[in-house]
Amino acid sequence: MTREGLMLKADKWTCQLYNIVSVICSPVTKKNKLIMERNRELKASLGNGVCFILGNGPSLNDVNIECIKNYTIFTVNFFFKGDVKIEPKYHVMIDSLFFEKEFTYMQNLVREHRETRFILPVEIMKNPKFKEMSDEEKARMYFVQADLKTYSEYMQFDMTKKMTVSMNVLPFAIQCALYMGFSEIYLMGYEFGLYAPIATGHFYNPACEVTQPSDTAENLLRGAIVQRHNWAIAEYCRRNNIIIKNLTPQSYIKAYPMCDFDETIMDLEKRK
């Protein structure tokens, strides 16, 4: 067996062992189970079964996002920092940043965007400021518990149970869309330049360049984990006849077919 093959097998075994330990030693509590049962509500309304999931890559500045305002839209993290006149149906924030350092930012988003449902880690409820939020605000917040590791084609996206976590928020948002039952998923703003020494900024700050960590090997490993997660998602979609396409030019994510944004919109509009 090659060194690379041995490393992959060792990683798979490690992830399997970690997941077993997680389920046994850190099971979903009865309280959290009741909280996450409410996530079944998210399956109720799919519209035409089409959704767009928006990353925050600079390519969003090159398209007319308002073209998709009548479709179900998922956004993530700091999307609202941009000057975009659309109101997403779902906003996903799973990074620990948002239930610690950036809790107030998250709190303000929930208060300001009353048509949006927020998907958040259940740990966020431990923040003392959570009690200050109104019942109306909490009613638009849906909580998940994600700490399982993905490996090979393994992933778990049932939002009422433990889910596979992601090192990048986009695969996690895709998992949520799969749980809800969307049959067509289109990705935008998903450059994912983790492999580049200098990464481009976000669409709300495109001039900013982000210097990647100096440990290239560690950086590549993180990127490989995210790529593997995307390939697992792509394989699941292939087996279950779910359409998933990447509309991001020059994206480093190659797990999904690459398509043109304008042509995709024209095709969708013709079907109406």
JSON list of C-alpha atoms in Angstrom, two decimals, residues 56-137:
[
{"chain": "A", "resi": 56, "resn": "ASN", "atom": "CA", "xyz": [-19.57, 35.18, -0.32]},
{"chain": "A", "resi": 57, "resn": "GLY", "atom": "CA", "xyz": [-17.01, 35.01, -3.13]},
{"chain": "A", "resi": 58, "resn": "PRO", "atom": "CA", "xyz": [-16.23, 38.09, -5.26]},
{"chain": "A", "resi": 59, "resn": "SER", "atom": "CA", "xyz": [-17.92, 36.60, -8.34]},
{"chain": "A", "resi": 60, "resn": "LEU", "atom": "CA", "xyz": [-21.29, 37.63, -6.84]},
{"chain": "A", "resi": 61, "resn": "ASN", "atom": "CA", "xyz": [-20.40, 41.15, -7.96]},
{"chain": "A", "resi": 62, "resn": "ASP", "atom": "CA", "xyz": [-20.37, 40.00, -11.60]},
{"chain": "A", "resi": 63, "resn": "VAL", "atom": "CA", "xyz": [-23.97, 38.76, -11.75]},
{"chain": "A", "resi": 64, "resn": "ASN", "atom": "CA", "xyz": [-27.39, 40.28, -11.27]},
{"chain": "A", "resi": 65, "resn": "ILE", "atom": "CA", "xyz": [-28.43, 38.53, -8.07]},
{"chain": "A", "resi": 66, "resn": "GLU", "atom": "CA", "xyz": [-31.90, 40.09, -8.27]},
{"chain": "A", "resi": 67, "resn": "CYS", "atom": "CA", "xyz": [-32.62, 37.60, -11.09]},
{"chain": "A", "resi": 68, "resn": "ILE", "atom": "CA", "xyz": [-33.02, 34.89, -8.46]},
{"chain": "A", "resi": 69, "resn": "LYS", "atom": "CA", "xyz": [-35.10, 36.82, -5.91]},
{"chain": "A", "resi": 70, "resn": "ASN", "atom": "CA", "xyz": [-38.21, 34.76, -6.72]},
{"chain": "A", "resi": 71, "resn": "TYR", "atom": "CA", "xyz": [-36.44, 31.48, -5.92]},
{"chain": "A", "resi": 72, "resn": "THR", "atom": "CA", "xyz": [-35.54, 30.05, -2.53]},
{"chain": "A", "resi": 73, "resn": "ILE", "atom": "CA", "xyz": [-32.19, 31.50, -1.50]},
{"chain": "A", "resi": 74, "resn": "PHE", "atom": "CA", "xyz": [-29.72, 30.37, 1.16]},
{"chain": "A", "resi": 75, "resn": "THR", "atom": "CA", "xyz": [-27.04, 32.81, 2.29]},
{"chain": "A", "resi": 76, "resn": "VAL", "atom": "CA", "xyz": [-24.24, 32.37, 4.81]},
{"chain": "A", "resi": 77, "resn": "ASN", "atom": "CA", "xyz": [-22.12, 34.11, 7.43]},
{"chain": "A", "resi": 78, "resn": "PHE", "atom": "CA", "xyz": [-21.43, 37.80, 6.64]},
{"chain": "A", "resi": 79, "resn": "PHE", "atom": "CA", "xyz": [-23.54, 37.97, 3.47]},
{"chain": "A", "resi": 80, "resn": "PHE", "atom": "CA", "xyz": [-25.54, 40.92, 4.79]},
{"chain": "A", "resi": 81, "resn": "LYS", "atom": "CA", "xyz": [-22.42, 43.09, 4.82]},
{"chain": "A", "resi": 82, "resn": "GLY", "atom": "CA", "xyz": [-22.86, 43.37, 1.06]},
{"chain": "A", "resi": 83, "resn": "ASP", "atom": "CA", "xyz": [-25.05, 45.88, -0.72]},
{"chain": "A", "resi": 84, "resn": "VAL", "atom": "CA", "xyz": [-27.55, 43.32, -1.98]},
{"chain": "A", "resi": 85, "resn": "LYS", "atom": "CA", "xyz": [-31.26, 43.99, -2.25]},
{"chain": "A", "resi": 86, "resn": "ILE", "atom": "CA", "xyz": [-32.57, 40.48, -1.75]},
{"chain": "A", "resi": 87, "resn": "GLU", "atom": "CA", "xyz": [-34.00, 38.82, 1.32]},
{"chain": "A", "resi": 88, "resn": "PRO", "atom": "CA", "xyz": [-32.93, 35.16, 1.58]},
{"chain": "A", "resi": 89, "resn": "LYS", "atom": "CA", "xyz": [-35.33, 32.60, 2.94]},
{"chain": "A", "resi": 90, "resn": "TYR", "atom": "CA", "xyz": [-32.55, 30.92, 4.94]},
{"chain": "A", "resi": 91, "resn": "HIS", "atom": "CA", "xyz": [-29.31, 32.18, 6.43]},
{"chain": "A", "resi": 92, "resn": "VAL", "atom": "CA", "xyz": [-26.78, 29.64, 7.73]},
{"chain": "A", "resi": 93, "resn": "MET", "atom": "CA", "xyz": [-24.21, 30.48, 10.43]},
{"chain": "A", "resi": 94, "resn": "ILE", "atom": "CA", "xyz": [-22.49, 27.47, 12.01]},
{"chain": "A", "resi": 95, "resn": "ASP", "atom": "CA", "xyz": [-19.09, 28.88, 12.95]},
{"chain": "A", "resi": 96, "resn": "SER", "atom": "CA", "xyz": [-18.40, 29.16, 16.69]},
{"chain": "A", "resi": 97, "resn": "LEU", "atom": "CA", "xyz": [-17.58, 32.79, 15.93]},
{"chain": "A", "resi": 98, "resn": "PHE", "atom": "CA", "xyz": [-21.29, 33.57, 15.89]},
{"chain": "A", "resi": 99, "resn": "PHE", "atom": "CA", "xyz": [-22.14, 32.23, 19.33]},
{"chain": "A", "resi": 100, "resn": "GLU", "atom": "CA", "xyz": [-19.10, 33.82, 20.92]},
{"chain": "A", "resi": 101, "resn": "LYS", "atom": "CA", "xyz": [-17.32, 36.89, 19.52]},
{"chain": "A", "resi": 102, "resn": "GLU", "atom": "CA", "xyz": [-19.93, 37.80, 16.85]},
{"chain": "A", "resi": 103, "resn": "PHE", "atom": "CA", "xyz": [-23.08, 36.95, 18.81]},
{"chain": "A", "resi": 104, "resn": "THR", "atom": "CA", "xyz": [-24.28, 40.56, 18.74]},
{"chain": "A", "resi": 105, "resn": "TYR", "atom": "CA", "xyz": [-23.86, 40.63, 14.96]},
{"chain": "A", "resi": 106, "resn": "MET", "atom": "CA", "xyz": [-26.00, 37.51, 14.65]},
{"chain": "A", "resi": 107, "resn": "GLN", "atom": "CA", "xyz": [-28.54, 38.91, 17.09]},
{"chain": "A", "resi": 108, "resn": "ASN", "atom": "CA", "xyz": [-28.91, 42.11, 15.06]},
{"chain": "A", "resi": 109, "resn": "LEU", "atom": "CA", "xyz": [-29.37, 40.17, 11.84]},
{"chain": "A", "resi": 110, "resn": "VAL", "atom": "CA", "xyz": [-32.26, 38.20, 13.32]},
{"chain": "A", "resi": 111, "resn": "ARG", "atom": "CA", "xyz": [-33.90, 41.43, 14.46]},
{"chain": "A", "resi": 112, "resn": "GLU", "atom": "CA", "xyz": [-33.43, 43.22, 11.13]},
{"chain": "A", "resi": 113, "resn": "HIS", "atom": "CA", "xyz": [-34.32, 40.46, 8.66]},
{"chain": "A", "resi": 114, "resn": "ARG", "atom": "CA", "xyz": [-37.78, 39.34, 9.68]},
{"chain": "A", "resi": 115, "resn": "GLU", "atom": "CA", "xyz": [-38.50, 37.34, 6.51]},
{"chain": "A", "resi": 116, "resn": "THR", "atom": "CA", "xyz": [-35.43, 35.16, 6.94]},
{"chain": "A", "resi": 117, "resn": "ARG", "atom": "CA", "xyz": [-35.09, 31.92, 8.89]},
{"chain": "A", "resi": 118, "resn": "PHE", "atom": "CA", "xyz": [-31.74, 31.40, 10.59]},
{"chain": "A", "resi": 119, "resn": "ILE", "atom": "CA", "xyz": [-30.00, 28.03, 10.89]},
{"chain": "A", "resi": 120, "resn": "LEU", "atom": "CA", "xyz": [-27.63, 28.07, 13.85]},
{"chain": "A", "resi": 121, "resn": "PRO", "atom": "CA", "xyz": [-25.68, 25.71, 16.13]},
{"chain": "A", "resi": 122, "resn": "VAL", "atom": "CA", "xyz": [-27.60, 24.65, 19.21]},
{"chain": "A", "resi": 123, "resn": "GLU", "atom": "CA", "xyz": [-24.67, 25.87, 21.34]},
{"chain": "A", "resi": 124, "resn": "ILE", "atom": "CA", "xyz": [-25.74, 29.42, 20.61]},
{"chain": "A", "resi": 125, "resn": "MET", "atom": "CA", "xyz": [-28.48, 29.06, 23.22]},
{"chain": "A", "resi": 126, "resn": "LYS", "atom": "CA", "xyz": [-25.83, 28.92, 25.95]},
{"chain": "A", "resi": 127, "resn": "ASN", "atom": "CA", "xyz": [-24.87, 32.55, 25.38]},
{"chain": "A", "resi": 128, "resn": "PRO", "atom": "CA", "xyz": [-26.43, 34.67, 28.19]},
{"chain": "A", "resi": 129, "resn": "LYS", "atom": "CA", "xyz": [-27.59, 37.23, 25.59]},
{"chain": "A", "resi": 130, "resn": "PHE", "atom": "CA", "xyz": [-29.81, 34.61, 23.98]},
{"chain": "A", "resi": 131, "resn": "LYS", "atom": "CA", "xyz": [-32.36, 35.10, 26.76]},
{"chain": "A", "resi": 132, "resn": "GLU", "atom": "CA", "xyz": [-32.70, 38.75, 25.72]},
{"chain": "A", "resi": 133, "resn": "MET", "atom": "CA", "xyz": [-34.11, 37.78, 22.34]},
{"chain": "A", "resi": 134, "resn": "SER", "atom": "CA", "xyz": [-37.86, 37.94, 21.81]},
{"chain": "A", "resi": 135, "resn": "ASP", "atom": "CA", "xyz": [-40.13, 34.95, 21.19]},
{"chain": "A", "resi": 136, "resn": "GLU", "atom": "CA", "xyz": [-40.76, 36.23, 17.66]},
{"chain": "A", "resi": 137, "resn": "GLU", "atom": "CA", "xyz": [-37.02, 36.27, 16.96]}
]
